[in-house]
Amino acid sequence: MKILACNFKNKLTLPEINNYIKELPDLNIPSLELILIPSLPYLSEFMELPYSLGTQDISSFMDKTITGEITGEQLKSLNVSYVMVGHSERRLYKNEINIDFINKINHAKENDLKVIYCIGESLEAKENGDTYMVLEKQISEVLNNVNIKDIIIAYEPVWAIGSGKTPTKEEISETVEFIKDIIEEKYDTRIKVLYGGSINVDNIEVINKIKNLDGFLVGGACLDSNNVKAMLLKLML
Ligand code: 13P
């Protein structure tokens, strides 16, 4: 089943979210899974909808009382089924590191939540020809320490996020294969890989032609529910 995951980041106010929900396409496509990942305060607005629900964060502490944190148990009670971990914006602005990702993944798994683990190279790494080395490091330093079951990888080159630039179809295809191969080699399992970074209504169809790509993690373009509908229709083609 192909996945369209929509990461709202810290966008939209409550009235905007309510409008968004009203305008969401009533598309029940058996071959597609739509995962909506709004900011934490709005999760309950989405919990009765017939789509999968994800969260952008979970506490890295499982059994502590901590102000401002959210637990797996709370997320479960909101019908959340996916947790994003490792997004480059959290690596960059919140200084999150491997131990945080390991703890968050373990916390999610303890509550039967699936994980979307985000990885991706910086522009500098790409220009130095270090993409695969960086990706392998991001994979092994975290996934060696968790149970790999129910983890999806989102490949999001840092330089492609919000920039209007994407790698070529061939580059994405080769990188997706590289990720799947090293995970199979290391953990003896074949996992799903999504692509994220400047995906929009115009380019999703071409990139969707990539064999072995399991779907998309979309940011900006998802903030308009008409785009979500248009992208879902293109994924059906
Ligand atoms: P954009 O689609 O806005 O480039 O964001 C991608 C992203 O970061 C999704 O997690």
PDB file of C-alpha atoms and ligand atoms in Angstrom:
ATOM      1  CA  MET A   1       0.000   0.000   0.000  1.00  0.00           C
ATOM      2  CA  LYS A   2       1.342   3.453  -0.965  1.00  0.00           C
ATOM      3  CA  ILE A   3       1.598   6.066   1.782  1.00  0.00           C
ATOM      4  CA  LEU A   4       0.974   9.801   1.661  1.00  0.00           C
ATOM      5  CA  ALA A   5       2.110  11.251   4.981  1.00  0.00           C
ATOM      6  CA  CYS A   6       1.388  14.926   5.637  1.00  0.00           C
ATOM      7  CA  ASN A   7       3.644  16.694   8.113  1.00  0.00           C
ATOM      8  CA  PHE A   8       1.941  19.957   9.107  1.00  0.00           C
ATOM      9  CA  LYS A   9       4.972  21.028  11.212  1.00  0.00           C
ATOM     10  CA  ASN A  10       4.027  24.076  13.366  1.00  0.00           C
ATOM     11  CA  LYS A  11       1.558  25.459  10.826  1.00  0.00           C
ATOM     12  CA  LEU A  12      -2.148  26.346  10.932  1.00  0.00           C
ATOM     13  CA  THR A  13      -4.248  27.775  13.761  1.00  0.00           C
ATOM     14  CA  LEU A  14      -7.254  26.024  15.281  1.00  0.00           C
ATOM     15  CA  PRO A  15      -9.814  27.780  13.003  1.00  0.00           C
ATOM     16  CA  GLU A  16      -7.635  26.904  10.001  1.00  0.00           C
ATOM     17  CA  ILE A  17      -7.431  23.306  11.159  1.00  0.00           C
ATOM     18  CA  ASN A  18     -11.215  23.136  11.474  1.00  0.00           C
ATOM     19  CA  ASN A  19     -11.626  24.443   7.912  1.00  0.00           C
ATOM     20  CA  TYR A  20      -8.990  22.049   6.708  1.00  0.00           C
ATOM     21  CA  ILE A  21     -10.832  19.098   8.191  1.00  0.00           C
ATOM     22  CA  LYS A  22     -14.111  20.242   6.623  1.00  0.00           C
ATOM     23  CA  GLU A  23     -12.472  20.422   3.214  1.00  0.00           C
ATOM     24  CA  LEU A  24     -10.555  17.165   3.447  1.00  0.00           C
ATOM     25  CA  PRO A  25     -11.291  14.895   0.512  1.00  0.00           C
ATOM     26  CA  ASP A  26     -13.682  12.113   1.220  1.00  0.00           C
ATOM     27  CA  LEU A  27     -11.514   9.647  -0.604  1.00  0.00           C
ATOM     28  CA  ASN A  28     -11.345   6.142   0.628  1.00  0.00           C
ATOM     29  CA  ILE A  29      -8.773   4.552  -1.628  1.00  0.00           C
ATOM     30  CA  PRO A  30      -7.922   1.014  -0.548  1.00  0.00           C
ATOM     31  CA  SER A  31      -4.467   1.078  -2.143  1.00  0.00           C
ATOM     32  CA  LEU A  32      -3.428   4.311  -0.378  1.00  0.00           C
ATOM     33  CA  GLU A  33      -2.828   5.181   3.260  1.00  0.00           C
ATOM     34  CA  LEU A  34      -3.171   8.860   4.143  1.00  0.00           C
ATOM     35  CA  ILE A  35      -1.340   9.707   7.366  1.00  0.00           C
ATOM     36  CA  LEU A  36      -2.111  13.143   8.799  1.00  0.00           C
ATOM     37  CA  ILE A  37       0.527  14.498  11.169  1.00  0.00           C
ATOM     38  CA  PRO A  38      -0.728  17.786  12.674  1.00  0.00           C
ATOM     39  CA  SER A  39       0.902  19.692  15.513  1.00  0.00           C
ATOM     40  CA  LEU A  40       0.320  18.179  18.937  1.00  0.00           C
ATOM     41  CA  PRO A  41      -2.483  20.496  20.160  1.00  0.00           C
ATOM     42  CA  TYR A  42      -4.737  19.485  17.265  1.00  0.00           C
ATOM     43  CA  LEU A  43      -4.469  15.706  17.450  1.00  0.00           C
ATOM     44  CA  SER A  44      -7.883  15.309  19.060  1.00  0.00           C
ATOM     45  CA  GLU A  45      -9.521  17.206  16.160  1.00  0.00           C
ATOM     46  CA  PHE A  46      -8.384  14.395  13.854  1.00  0.00           C
ATOM     47  CA  MET A  47      -8.974  11.367  16.020  1.00  0.00           C
ATOM     48  CA  GLU A  48     -12.376  10.410  14.620  1.00  0.00           C
ATOM     49  CA  LEU A  49     -11.428  10.800  10.953  1.00  0.00           C
ATOM     50  CA  PRO A  50     -11.081   7.751   8.706  1.00  0.00           C
ATOM     51  CA  TYR A  51      -7.373   8.403   8.116  1.00  0.00           C
ATOM     52  CA  SER A  52      -4.254   7.350   9.959  1.00  0.00           C
ATOM     53  CA  LEU A  53      -3.025   9.812  12.538  1.00  0.00           C
ATOM     54  CA  GLY A  54       0.593  10.589  13.323  1.00  0.00           C
ATOM     55  CA  THR A  55       2.479  12.818  15.704  1.00  0.00           C
ATOM     56  CA  GLN A  56       5.595  14.899  15.169  1.00  0.00           C
ATOM     57  CA  ASP A  57       7.047  14.033  18.560  1.00  0.00           C
ATOM     58  CA  ILE A  58       6.962  11.803  21.625  1.00  0.00           C
ATOM     59  CA  SER A  59       8.828  12.192  24.900  1.00  0.00           C
ATOM     60  CA  SER A  60      12.208  10.499  25.062  1.00  0.00           C
ATOM     61  CA  PHE A  61      11.422   9.666  28.708  1.00  0.00           C
ATOM     62  CA  MET A  62       9.111   6.780  29.329  1.00  0.00           C
ATOM     63  CA  ASP A  63       8.481   6.716  33.046  1.00  0.00           C
ATOM     64  CA  LYS A  64       9.125  10.221  34.316  1.00  0.00           C
ATOM     65  CA  THR A  65       6.815  13.069  35.233  1.00  0.00           C
ATOM     66  CA  ILE A  66       7.944  15.910  32.972  1.00  0.00           C
ATOM     67  CA  THR A  67       6.244  19.209  32.227  1.00  0.00           C
ATOM     68  CA  GLY A  68       5.636  19.823  28.539  1.00  0.00           C
ATOM     69  CA  GLU A  69       6.210  16.247  27.401  1.00  0.00           C
ATOM     70  CA  ILE A  70       3.797  13.799  25.777  1.00  0.00           C
ATOM     71  CA  THR A  71       3.750  10.069  26.407  1.00  0.00           C
ATOM     72  CA  GLY A  72       3.020   7.111  24.179  1.00  0.00           C
ATOM     73  CA  GLU A  73       0.066   6.250  26.356  1.00  0.00           C
ATOM     74  CA  GLN A  74      -1.437   9.708  25.778  1.00  0.00           C
ATOM     75  CA  LEU A  75      -0.831   9.412  22.049  1.00  0.00           C
ATOM     76  CA  LYS A  76      -2.512   6.013  21.943  1.00  0.00           C
ATOM     77  CA  SER A  77      -5.543   7.494  23.668  1.00  0.00           C
ATOM     78  CA  LEU A  78      -5.774  10.030  20.813  1.00  0.00           C
ATOM     79  CA  ASN A  79      -5.881   7.261  18.171  1.00  0.00           C
ATOM     80  CA  VAL A  80      -2.348   8.074  17.037  1.00  0.00           C
ATOM     81  CA  SER A  81      -0.662   5.214  15.233  1.00  0.00           C
ATOM     82  CA  TYR A  82       2.553   6.786  13.864  1.00  0.00           C
ATOM     83  CA  VAL A  83       5.319   8.781  15.527  1.00  0.00           C
ATOM     84  CA  MET A  84       7.896  10.800  13.583  1.00  0.00           C
ATOM     85  CA  VAL A  85      11.432  10.629  14.927  1.00  0.00           C
ATOM     86  CA  GLY A  86      14.696  12.155  13.682  1.00  0.00           C
ATOM     87  CA  HIS A  87      13.359  14.937  11.451  1.00  0.00           C
ATOM     88  CA  SER A  88      16.235  17.173  10.338  1.00  0.00           C
ATOM     89  CA  GLU A  89      14.549  20.263  11.809  1.00  0.00           C
ATOM     90  CA  ARG A  90      14.622  18.604  15.225  1.00  0.00           C
ATOM     91  CA  ARG A  91      18.243  17.536  14.725  1.00  0.00           C
ATOM     92  CA  LEU A  92      19.123  21.133  13.795  1.00  0.00           C
ATOM     93  CA  TYR A  93      16.959  23.365  16.000  1.00  0.00           C
ATOM     94  CA  LYS A  94      16.274  21.137  19.001  1.00  0.00           C
ATOM     95  CA  ASN A  95      19.739  19.550  19.050  1.00  0.00           C
ATOM     96  CA  GLU A  96      18.237  16.069  19.130  1.00  0.00           C
ATOM     97  CA  ILE A  97      20.808  13.305  18.788  1.00  0.00           C
ATOM     98  CA  ASN A  98      20.899   9.539  18.395  1.00  0.00           C
ATOM     99  CA  ILE A  99      20.200   8.736  22.046  1.00  0.00           C
ATOM    100  CA  ASP A 100      17.025  10.846  21.857  1.00  0.00           C
ATOM    101  CA  PHE A 101      15.898   9.000  18.742  1.00  0.00           C
ATOM    102  CA  ILE A 102      16.635   5.620  20.322  1.00  0.00           C
ATOM    103  CA  ASN A 103      14.683   6.531  23.466  1.00  0.00           C
ATOM    104  CA  LYS A 104      11.781   7.958  21.466  1.00  0.00           C
ATOM    105  CA  ILE A 105      11.590   4.898  19.219  1.00  0.00           C
ATOM    106  CA  ASN A 106      11.671   2.573  22.228  1.00  0.00           C
ATOM    107  CA  HIS A 107       8.984   4.644  23.947  1.00  0.00           C
ATOM    108  CA  ALA A 108       6.803   4.517  20.803  1.00  0.00           C
ATOM    109  CA  LYS A 109       7.277   0.778  20.428  1.00  0.00           C
ATOM    110  CA  GLU A 110       6.475   0.160  24.067  1.00  0.00           C
ATOM    111  CA  ASN A 111       3.038   1.578  23.193  1.00  0.00           C
ATOM    112  CA  ASP A 112       2.648  -0.257  19.873  1.00  0.00           C
ATOM    113  CA  LEU A 113       3.096   2.926  17.861  1.00  0.00           C
ATOM    114  CA  LYS A 114       4.692   2.706  14.422  1.00  0.00           C
ATOM    115  CA  VAL A 115       7.689   4.924  13.723  1.00  0.00           C
ATOM    116  CA  ILE A 116       8.638   7.096  10.767  1.00  0.00           C
ATOM    117  CA  TYR A 117      12.384   7.545  11.213  1.00  0.00           C
ATOM    118  CA  CYS A 118      13.667  10.469   9.124  1.00  0.00           C
ATOM    119  CA  ILE A 119      17.146  10.539   7.671  1.00  0.00           C
ATOM    120  CA  GLY A 120      18.861  12.681   5.058  1.00  0.00           C
ATOM    121  CA  GLU A 121      22.131  14.288   4.065  1.00  0.00           C
ATOM    122  CA  SER A 122      23.043  17.981   4.238  1.00  0.00           C
ATOM    123  CA  LEU A 123      24.002  19.935   1.124  1.00  0.00           C
ATOM    124  CA  GLU A 124      27.628  19.847   2.237  1.00  0.00           C
ATOM    125  CA  ALA A 125      27.575  16.052   2.590  1.00  0.00           C
ATOM    126  CA  LYS A 126      25.973  15.723  -0.837  1.00  0.00           C
ATOM    127  CA  GLU A 127      28.571  17.987  -2.433  1.00  0.00           C
ATOM    128  CA  ASN A 128      31.367  16.009  -0.797  1.00  0.00           C
ATOM    129  CA  GLY A 129      29.947  12.748  -2.106  1.00  0.00           C
ATOM    130  CA  ASP A 130      29.192  11.578   1.428  1.00  0.00           C
ATOM    131  CA  THR A 131      25.459  10.934   1.088  1.00  0.00           C
ATOM    132  CA  TYR A 132      25.560   7.159   1.521  1.00  0.00           C
ATOM    133  CA  MET A 133      28.058   7.351   4.372  1.00  0.00           C
ATOM    134  CA  VAL A 134      25.825   9.814   6.245  1.00  0.00           C
ATOM    135  CA  LEU A 135      22.688   7.746   5.654  1.00  0.00           C
ATOM    136  CA  GLU A 136      24.353   4.529   6.752  1.00  0.00           C
ATOM    137  CA  LYS A 137      25.547   6.215   9.947  1.00  0.00           C
ATOM    138  CA  GLN A 138      22.085   7.668  10.688  1.00  0.00           C
ATOM    139  CA  ILE A 139      20.606   4.216  10.173  1.00  0.00           C
ATOM    140  CA  SER A 140      23.036   2.037  12.082  1.00  0.00           C
ATOM    141  CA  GLU A 141      23.705   4.327  15.055  1.00  0.00           C
ATOM    142  CA  VAL A 142      19.984   4.359  15.843  1.00  0.00           C
ATOM    143  CA  LEU A 143      18.450   1.208  14.431  1.00  0.00           C
ATOM    144  CA  ASN A 144      21.163  -1.059  15.890  1.00  0.00           C
ATOM    145  CA  ASN A 145      19.677  -0.175  19.273  1.00  0.00           C
ATOM    146  CA  VAL A 146      15.960  -0.667  18.676  1.00  0.00           C
ATOM    147  CA  ASN A 147      13.548  -3.286  17.396  1.00  0.00           C
ATOM    148  CA  ILE A 148      13.283  -2.666  13.658  1.00  0.00           C
ATOM    149  CA  LYS A 149       9.714  -3.986  13.370  1.00  0.00           C
ATOM    150  CA  ASP A 150       7.140  -1.382  12.221  1.00  0.00           C
ATOM    151  CA  ILE A 151       9.734   1.231  11.377  1.00  0.00           C
ATOM    152  CA  ILE A 152       9.378   3.149   8.124  1.00  0.00           C
ATOM    153  CA  ILE A 153      12.272   5.249   6.848  1.00  0.00           C
ATOM    154  CA  ALA A 154      11.610   8.703   5.412  1.00  0.00           C
ATOM    155  CA  TYR A 155      14.487   9.797   3.206  1.00  0.00           C
ATOM    156  CA  GLU A 156      14.495  13.597   3.312  1.00  0.00           C
ATOM    157  CA  PRO A 157      17.612  15.340   1.985  1.00  0.00           C
ATOM    158  CA  VAL A 158      18.043  18.397   4.221  1.00  0.00           C
ATOM    159  CA  TRP A 159      18.718  20.629   1.220  1.00  0.00           C
ATOM    160  CA  ALA A 160      15.460  19.566  -0.446  1.00  0.00           C
ATOM    161  CA  ILE A 161      13.185  20.439   2.475  1.00  0.00           C
ATOM    162  CA  GLY A 162      11.177  23.589   1.761  1.00  0.00           C
ATOM    163  CA  SER A 163      13.640  24.635  -0.963  1.00  0.00           C
ATOM    164  CA  GLY A 164      11.712  23.769  -4.114  1.00  0.00           C
ATOM    165  CA  LYS A 165      14.628  21.502  -5.095  1.00  0.00           C
ATOM    166  CA  THR A 166      14.522  17.718  -5.297  1.00  0.00           C
ATOM    167  CA  PRO A 167      17.084  15.107  -6.262  1.00  0.00           C
ATOM    168  CA  THR A 168      16.542  13.597  -9.713  1.00  0.00           C
ATOM    169  CA  LYS A 169      14.238  10.628 -10.069  1.00  0.00           C
ATOM    170  CA  GLU A 170      17.300   8.450 -10.633  1.00  0.00           C
ATOM    171  CA  GLU A 171      19.052   9.766  -7.517  1.00  0.00           C
ATOM    172  CA  ILE A 172      15.990   9.112  -5.361  1.00  0.00           C
ATOM    173  CA  SER A 173      15.591   5.657  -6.832  1.00  0.00           C
ATOM    174  CA  GLU A 174      19.235   4.722  -6.188  1.00  0.00           C
ATOM    175  CA  THR A 175      19.159   6.099  -2.654  1.00  0.00           C
ATOM    176  CA  VAL A 176      15.930   4.280  -1.790  1.00  0.00           C
ATOM    177  CA  GLU A 177      17.478   1.054  -3.023  1.00  0.00           C
ATOM    178  CA  PHE A 178      20.643   1.728  -1.032  1.00  0.00           C
ATOM    179  CA  ILE A 179      18.596   2.265   2.145  1.00  0.00           C
ATOM    180  CA  LYS A 180      16.523  -0.881   1.598  1.00  0.00           C
ATOM    181  CA  ASP A 181      19.604  -2.946   0.811  1.00  0.00           C
ATOM    182  CA  ILE A 182      21.629  -1.931   3.842  1.00  0.00           C
ATOM    183  CA  ILE A 183      18.665  -2.485   6.142  1.00  0.00           C
ATOM    184  CA  GLU A 184      18.113  -5.913   4.661  1.00  0.00           C
ATOM    185  CA  GLU A 185      21.816  -6.676   5.012  1.00  0.00           C
ATOM    186  CA  LYS A 186      21.994  -5.468   8.630  1.00  0.00           C
ATOM    187  CA  TYR A 187      18.611  -6.536  10.006  1.00  0.00           C
ATOM    188  CA  ASP A 188      17.413  -9.175   7.586  1.00  0.00           C
ATOM    189  CA  THR A 189      14.172  -7.391   6.811  1.00  0.00           C
ATOM    190  CA  ARG A 190      12.786  -5.331   3.931  1.00  0.00           C
ATOM    191  CA  ILE A 191      11.237  -2.063   5.105  1.00  0.00           C
ATOM    192  CA  LYS A 192       9.196   0.737   3.542  1.00  0.00           C
ATOM    193  CA  VAL A 193      10.958   3.908   2.440  1.00  0.00           C
ATOM    194  CA  LEU A 194       9.229   7.249   1.818  1.00  0.00           C
ATOM    195  CA  TYR A 195      10.705  10.260   0.057  1.00  0.00           C
ATOM    196  CA  GLY A 196      10.276  13.797   1.455  1.00  0.00           C
ATOM    197  CA  GLY A 197      11.514  17.234   0.382  1.00  0.00           C
ATOM    198  CA  SER A 198       9.681  19.722  -1.885  1.00  0.00           C
ATOM    199  CA  ILE A 199       7.067  17.273  -3.081  1.00  0.00           C
ATOM    200  CA  ASN A 200       4.058  18.993  -4.616  1.00  0.00           C
ATOM    201  CA  VAL A 201       1.087  18.397  -6.885  1.00  0.00           C
ATOM    202  CA  ASP A 202       3.275  18.926  -9.967  1.00  0.00           C
ATOM    203  CA  ASN A 203       6.188  16.604  -9.237  1.00  0.00           C
ATOM    204  CA  ILE A 204       4.578  13.782  -7.241  1.00  0.00           C
ATOM    205  CA  GLU A 205       3.415  11.840 -10.279  1.00  0.00           C
ATOM    206  CA  VAL A 206       6.849  11.553 -11.862  1.00  0.00           C
ATOM    207  CA  ILE A 207       8.604  10.635  -8.612  1.00  0.00           C
ATOM    208  CA  ASN A 208       5.860   8.133  -7.867  1.00  0.00           C
ATOM    209  CA  LYS A 209       7.001   6.170 -10.910  1.00  0.00           C
ATOM    210  CA  ILE A 210      10.061   5.055  -8.943  1.00  0.00           C
ATOM    211  CA  LYS A 211       9.852   1.350  -8.406  1.00  0.00           C
ATOM    212  CA  ASN A 212      10.417   0.427  -4.732  1.00  0.00           C
ATOM    213  CA  LEU A 213       9.377   3.819  -3.381  1.00  0.00           C
ATOM    214  CA  ASP A 214       6.584   3.275  -0.861  1.00  0.00           C
ATOM    215  CA  GLY A 215       5.245   6.799  -0.678  1.00  0.00           C
ATOM    216  CA  PHE A 216       5.878  10.370   0.388  1.00  0.00           C
ATOM    217  CA  LEU A 217       6.324  12.574   3.434  1.00  0.00           C
ATOM    218  CA  VAL A 218       5.059  16.001   2.417  1.00  0.00           C
ATOM    219  CA  GLY A 219       5.330  19.299   4.283  1.00  0.00           C
ATOM    220  CA  GLY A 220       4.263  22.633   2.768  1.00  0.00           C
ATOM    221  CA  ALA A 221       2.102  21.265  -0.051  1.00  0.00           C
ATOM    222  CA  CYS A 222      -0.121  19.417   2.450  1.00  0.00           C
ATOM    223  CA  LEU A 223      -1.247  22.599   4.149  1.00  0.00           C
ATOM    224  CA  ASP A 224      -3.924  23.009   1.485  1.00  0.00           C
ATOM    225  CA  SER A 225      -6.451  20.174   1.534  1.00  0.00           C
ATOM    226  CA  ASN A 226      -7.046  20.599  -2.224  1.00  0.00           C
ATOM    227  CA  ASN A 227      -3.425  19.639  -2.771  1.00  0.00           C
ATOM    228  CA  VAL A 228      -3.882  16.544  -0.623  1.00  0.00           C
ATOM    229  CA  LYS A 229      -6.783  15.488  -2.797  1.00  0.00           C
ATOM    230  CA  ALA A 230      -4.837  16.204  -5.999  1.00  0.00           C
ATOM    231  CA  MET A 231      -1.810  14.270  -4.743  1.00  0.00           C
ATOM    232  CA  LEU A 232      -3.933  11.277  -3.701  1.00  0.00           C
ATOM    233  CA  LEU A 233      -5.503  11.186  -7.153  1.00  0.00           C
ATOM    234  CA  LYS A 234      -2.081  11.281  -8.788  1.00  0.00           C
ATOM    235  CA  LEU A 235      -0.863   8.427  -6.616  1.00  0.00           C
ATOM    236  CA  MET A 236      -3.748   6.321  -7.868  1.00  0.00           C
ATOM    237  CA  LEU A 237      -2.635   6.641 -11.506  1.00  0.00           C
TER     238      LEU A 237
HETATM  239  P1  13P B   1       8.470  20.229   2.349  1.00  0.00           P
HETATM  240  O1  13P B   1       7.530  19.290   1.643  1.00  0.00           O
HETATM  241  O2  13P B   1       7.822  21.526   2.734  1.00  0.00           O
HETATM  242  O3  13P B   1       9.756  20.394   1.598  1.00  0.00           O
HETATM  243  O4  13P B   1       8.845  19.543   3.749  1.00  0.00           O
HETATM  244  C1  13P B   1       9.242  18.213   3.752  1.00  0.00           C
HETATM  245  C2  13P B   1       9.323  17.751   5.147  1.00  0.00           C
HETATM  246  O5  13P B   1      10.137  18.216   5.930  1.00  0.00           O
HETATM  247  C3  13P B   1       8.364  16.715   5.578  1.00  0.00           C
HETATM  248  O6  13P B   1       8.737  16.160   6.794  1.00  0.00           O
END
